[in-house]
Short mmCIF file of C-alpha atoms in Angstrom, two decimals:
data_model
loop_
_atom_site.label_atom_id
_atom_site.label_comp_id
_atom_site.label_asym_id
_atom_site.label_seq_id
_atom_site.Cartn_x
_atom_site.Cartn_y
_atom_site.Cartn_z
CA MET A 1 -16.51 -4.84 -33.94
CA SER A 2 -17.55 -3.22 -30.70
CA ALA A 3 -15.10 -1.77 -28.20
CA LEU A 4 -15.66 -4.68 -25.85
CA ASP A 5 -15.07 -7.51 -28.24
CA GLY A 6 -12.18 -9.79 -27.34
CA GLY A 7 -10.52 -10.17 -24.04
CA ILE A 8 -8.54 -7.46 -21.88
CA ALA A 9 -5.55 -7.89 -23.91
CA SER A 10 -7.31 -7.00 -27.13
CA ARG A 11 -9.09 -4.22 -25.51
CA LEU A 12 -5.80 -2.73 -24.09
CA ALA A 13 -4.03 -3.06 -27.43
CA ALA A 14 -7.02 -1.11 -29.01
CA ILE A 15 -6.77 1.61 -26.36
CA HIS A 16 -3.05 1.97 -26.76
CA VAL A 17 -3.49 2.47 -30.43
CA ARG A 18 -6.02 5.30 -29.81
CA ILE A 19 -3.70 6.81 -27.16
CA ARG A 20 -0.88 7.01 -29.83
CA GLN A 21 -3.13 8.44 -32.56
CA ALA A 22 -4.30 11.21 -30.02
CA CYS A 23 -0.79 12.02 -29.05
CA GLU A 24 0.37 12.22 -32.61
CA ARG A 25 -2.54 14.64 -33.32
CA SER A 26 -1.42 16.91 -30.53
CA GLY A 27 2.30 16.48 -31.10
CA ARG A 28 2.91 14.42 -27.76
CA ASP A 29 5.02 11.40 -26.72
CA PRO A 30 2.67 8.55 -25.86
CA ASP A 31 4.95 7.81 -22.87
CA SER A 32 3.74 11.03 -21.44
CA VAL A 33 0.26 9.55 -20.91
CA THR A 34 -0.36 7.15 -18.01
CA LEU A 35 -3.31 4.64 -18.51
CA ILE A 36 -5.11 3.87 -15.39
CA GLY A 37 -7.35 0.89 -15.59
CA VAL A 38 -10.41 1.79 -13.35
CA ALA A 39 -11.23 -1.58 -11.53
CA LYS A 40 -13.75 -0.55 -8.97
CA THR A 41 -15.96 -3.66 -8.09
CA GLN A 42 -14.01 -5.77 -10.67
CA PRO A 43 -12.75 -9.10 -9.22
CA LEU A 44 -9.09 -9.54 -8.63
CA ALA A 45 -8.72 -12.07 -11.37
CA LEU A 46 -9.49 -9.42 -14.04
CA ILE A 47 -6.79 -7.06 -12.49
CA ARG A 48 -4.34 -9.94 -12.74
CA GLU A 49 -5.55 -10.49 -16.49
CA ALA A 50 -4.82 -6.90 -17.26
CA TRP A 51 -1.46 -7.07 -15.46
CA GLU A 52 -0.45 -10.08 -17.42
CA ALA A 53 -1.47 -8.06 -20.67
CA GLY A 54 0.74 -5.12 -19.63
CA LEU A 55 -1.39 -2.70 -17.65
CA ARG A 56 0.71 -1.27 -14.95
CA ASP A 57 -1.62 1.23 -13.19
CA ILE A 58 -4.94 0.48 -11.63
CA GLY A 59 -7.65 2.94 -10.28
CA GLU A 60 -9.91 2.37 -7.38
CA ASN A 61 -12.92 4.30 -5.88
CA TYR A 62 -13.61 2.43 -2.62
CA ILE A 63 -10.82 2.41 -0.08
CA GLN A 64 -11.74 -0.76 1.66
CA GLU A 65 -12.09 -2.65 -1.51
CA ALA A 66 -8.84 -1.17 -2.79
CA VAL A 67 -6.82 -2.23 0.44
CA VAL A 68 -8.09 -5.96 0.02
CA LYS A 69 -7.05 -6.05 -3.53
CA ILE A 70 -3.56 -4.49 -2.65
CA ASP A 71 -2.82 -6.69 0.13
CA ALA A 72 -3.87 -9.80 -1.82
CA MET A 73 -1.25 -9.10 -4.66
CA ALA A 74 2.41 -10.01 -4.31
CA PRO A 75 4.77 -6.96 -4.75
CA GLY A 76 6.37 -8.19 -7.88
CA GLU A 77 3.08 -8.83 -9.53
CA ARG A 78 1.21 -5.75 -8.22
CA PRO A 79 0.25 -2.71 -10.48
CA ALA A 80 0.65 0.63 -9.22
CA PHE A 81 -2.76 1.47 -7.40
CA HIS A 82 -4.31 5.01 -7.71
CA PHE A 83 -7.14 6.13 -5.51
CA ILE A 84 -9.48 8.09 -7.90
CA GLY A 85 -12.66 8.20 -5.64
CA HIS A 86 -13.47 10.67 -2.86
CA LEU A 87 -11.38 9.89 0.34
CA GLN A 88 -13.14 10.35 3.72
CA THR A 89 -10.86 12.40 6.27
CA ASN A 90 -11.23 9.37 8.75
CA LYS A 91 -9.80 7.01 6.02
CA ALA A 92 -6.51 9.08 5.52
CA ARG A 93 -4.39 6.82 7.51
CA LEU A 94 -5.62 3.86 5.83
CA ALA A 95 -4.86 5.41 2.45
CA SER A 96 -1.50 7.05 3.18
CA GLY A 97 1.53 5.32 1.67
CA ARG A 98 -0.70 2.79 -0.37
CA PHE A 99 -1.20 4.58 -3.43
CA ALA A 100 0.86 5.92 -6.21
CA ILE A 101 -1.26 8.99 -6.33
CA LEU A 102 -4.47 10.04 -4.48
CA HIS A 103 -6.49 11.84 -7.31
CA GLY A 104 -9.45 13.24 -5.53
CA ILE A 105 -8.28 15.61 -2.80
CA ASP A 106 -10.33 18.67 -2.26
CA SER A 107 -10.17 20.00 1.29
CA GLU A 108 -7.63 21.36 3.67
CA ARG A 109 -9.02 19.08 6.36
CA LEU A 110 -8.25 16.15 4.26
CA LEU A 111 -4.68 17.50 3.47
CA ASN A 112 -4.10 17.83 7.12
CA ALA A 113 -5.24 14.37 7.77
CA LEU A 114 -2.83 12.99 5.11
CA SER A 115 0.04 15.02 6.27
CA ALA A 116 -0.53 13.83 9.91
CA ALA A 117 -0.67 10.18 8.54
CA SER A 118 2.46 10.41 6.61
CA SER A 119 5.39 8.46 8.15
CA ALA A 120 7.84 7.69 5.18
CA ALA A 121 7.89 9.21 1.70
CA PRO A 122 5.63 12.02 0.78
CA GLN A 123 2.30 10.82 -0.40
CA PRO A 124 1.70 12.17 -4.09
CA ILE A 125 -1.69 13.79 -4.64
CA MET A 126 -3.84 15.72 -7.26
CA LEU A 127 -6.43 18.30 -6.23
CA GLN A 128 -9.76 17.69 -7.71
CA VAL A 129 -11.33 20.70 -9.33
CA ASN A 130 -15.10 20.97 -9.66
CA LEU A 131 -15.08 23.06 -12.93
CA GLY A 132 -18.73 22.51 -13.78
CA ASP A 133 -20.00 23.65 -10.21
CA GLU A 134 -21.96 20.52 -9.91
CA ALA A 135 -23.61 19.68 -6.58
CA SER A 136 -23.27 16.16 -7.34
CA LYS A 137 -19.55 16.11 -7.72
CA HIS A 138 -16.81 16.60 -5.16
CA GLY A 139 -13.96 18.98 -5.78
CA VAL A 140 -12.74 22.58 -4.85
CA ALA A 141 -14.11 25.56 -6.71
CA PRO A 142 -11.70 27.16 -9.22
CA ALA A 143 -11.90 30.34 -7.25
CA ALA A 144 -10.70 28.56 -4.00
CA LEU A 145 -8.00 26.54 -5.73
CA ALA A 146 -5.22 29.06 -4.96
CA GLY A 147 -5.60 28.65 -1.34
CA LEU A 148 -5.72 24.86 -1.50
CA VAL A 149 -2.62 24.59 -3.63
CA GLY A 150 -0.85 26.96 -1.18
CA HIS A 151 -1.91 24.79 1.81
CA ALA A 152 -1.07 21.49 0.10
CA ARG A 153 2.57 23.02 -0.70
CA SER A 154 2.95 24.01 3.08
CA LEU A 155 2.44 20.67 4.53
CA PRO A 156 5.08 18.01 5.17
CA GLY A 157 4.41 14.56 3.77
CA ILE A 158 2.41 15.82 0.86
CA GLU A 159 3.68 15.88 -2.87
CA LEU A 160 1.35 17.93 -4.96
CA ARG A 161 1.64 16.50 -8.56
CA GLY A 162 -1.18 18.22 -10.33
CA LEU A 163 -5.00 18.57 -10.92
CA MET A 164 -7.93 16.34 -11.53
CA THR A 165 -11.47 16.73 -12.72
CA ILE A 166 -14.65 15.19 -13.94
CA PRO A 167 -16.56 17.17 -16.49
CA PRO A 168 -20.20 17.29 -16.70
CA ALA A 169 -21.54 13.91 -18.13
CA SER A 170 -22.15 13.75 -21.84
CA ASP A 171 -22.32 11.20 -24.53
CA ASP A 172 -20.41 13.42 -26.81
CA GLY A 173 -16.74 12.46 -26.50
CA LEU A 174 -15.94 16.08 -27.49
CA ALA A 175 -17.97 17.88 -24.93
CA GLY A 176 -15.28 17.71 -22.29
CA ARG A 177 -12.74 19.85 -24.37
CA PRO A 178 -13.50 23.26 -22.77
CA TRP A 179 -13.21 21.75 -19.33
CA PHE A 180 -10.05 19.87 -20.12
CA ARG A 181 -8.69 23.09 -21.50
CA ASP A 182 -9.62 25.11 -18.48
CA LEU A 183 -8.08 22.61 -16.22
CA HIS A 184 -4.74 22.70 -18.25
CA ALA A 185 -4.82 26.38 -17.98
CA LEU A 186 -5.23 26.25 -14.18
CA ALA A 187 -2.27 23.77 -13.85
CA LYS A 188 -0.06 26.09 -15.81
CA THR A 189 -1.01 29.07 -13.44
CA PHE A 190 0.28 27.01 -10.54
CA GLY A 191 3.24 25.46 -12.19
CA LEU A 192 1.75 21.96 -12.13
CA GLU A 193 2.33 19.25 -14.70
CA GLY A 194 -0.01 16.44 -13.66
CA LEU A 195 -3.38 16.55 -15.26
CA SER A 196 -5.83 13.56 -14.52
CA MET A 197 -8.62 13.91 -16.74
CA GLY A 198 -10.48 11.76 -19.43
CA MET A 199 -12.33 8.57 -19.02
CA SER A 200 -13.72 5.76 -21.47
CA GLY A 201 -15.94 8.16 -23.66
CA ASP A 202 -13.54 11.14 -23.88
CA PHE A 203 -9.85 10.14 -23.09
CA GLU A 204 -8.69 11.05 -26.56
CA THR A 205 -9.99 14.49 -26.31
CA ALA A 206 -8.48 14.70 -22.92
CA ILE A 207 -5.00 13.75 -24.37
CA GLU A 208 -5.32 16.31 -26.91
CA GLU A 209 -5.78 18.95 -24.18
CA GLY A 210 -2.72 17.75 -22.16
CA ALA A 211 -3.90 14.92 -19.92
CA THR A 212 -1.14 13.08 -18.29
CA HIS A 213 -3.28 10.37 -16.51
CA ILE A 214 -6.31 9.16 -18.03
CA ARG A 215 -8.81 6.86 -16.16
CA VAL A 216 -10.30 4.16 -18.39
CA GLY A 217 -12.60 1.47 -16.79
CA ARG A 218 -15.42 0.21 -18.95
CA ALA A 219 -13.32 0.16 -22.14
CA ILE A 220 -10.88 -2.31 -20.57
CA PHE A 221 -13.01 -4.21 -18.03
CA GLY A 222 -16.51 -4.08 -19.43
CA GLU A 223 -19.48 -3.18 -17.25
CA ARG A 224 -18.82 -2.81 -13.59
CA GLY A 225 -19.79 -5.50 -11.16
CA GLN A 226 -22.09 -5.30 -8.17
CA ARG A 227 -20.49 -4.35 -4.93
#
């Protein structure tokens, strides 16, 4: 049976089993891991189906698409939305206050814009770290992280929760382990607890290395639709 047999409810059940098993291997409480269903380009009907199946956190990569989905759902039937893509500075006001966590923050300029846009409760964020030094990926270099952490902590309206990374692409679910381990070590250095890492192909490895938030799309919703 493939990972995508059955409907969303059965896929979610299978993922929760794998989360529990990964937590057992690493001596962790499964409740310490937040499963974020990545729903970029997926229709609202599938998000509602996932909500009915018990999924309570949704990840989006495109700000305009996310806002449309958030506004279309009643508060009592709306999951916590996470923004996991690259946020442009000129979209900071649109994003502020709408998301449980903004996961991909990587510059002082963007932090300043989010701070200026904040008008109520502080906006939780995670700083994206480009551990693989890949030109194709966003994120702050590890050597520059200390300055960005300090800046985030100095600003009103910002709540720094942790770090986020996307390791170099690989078909091997274990290949991300050194990158996940490095992010965990960096988080400890700065006294941060949140670790947003791990996707459909490697979330179990990420959990074993301390992930608190895993971002799983294909294994829940299937292949992405067209924008």
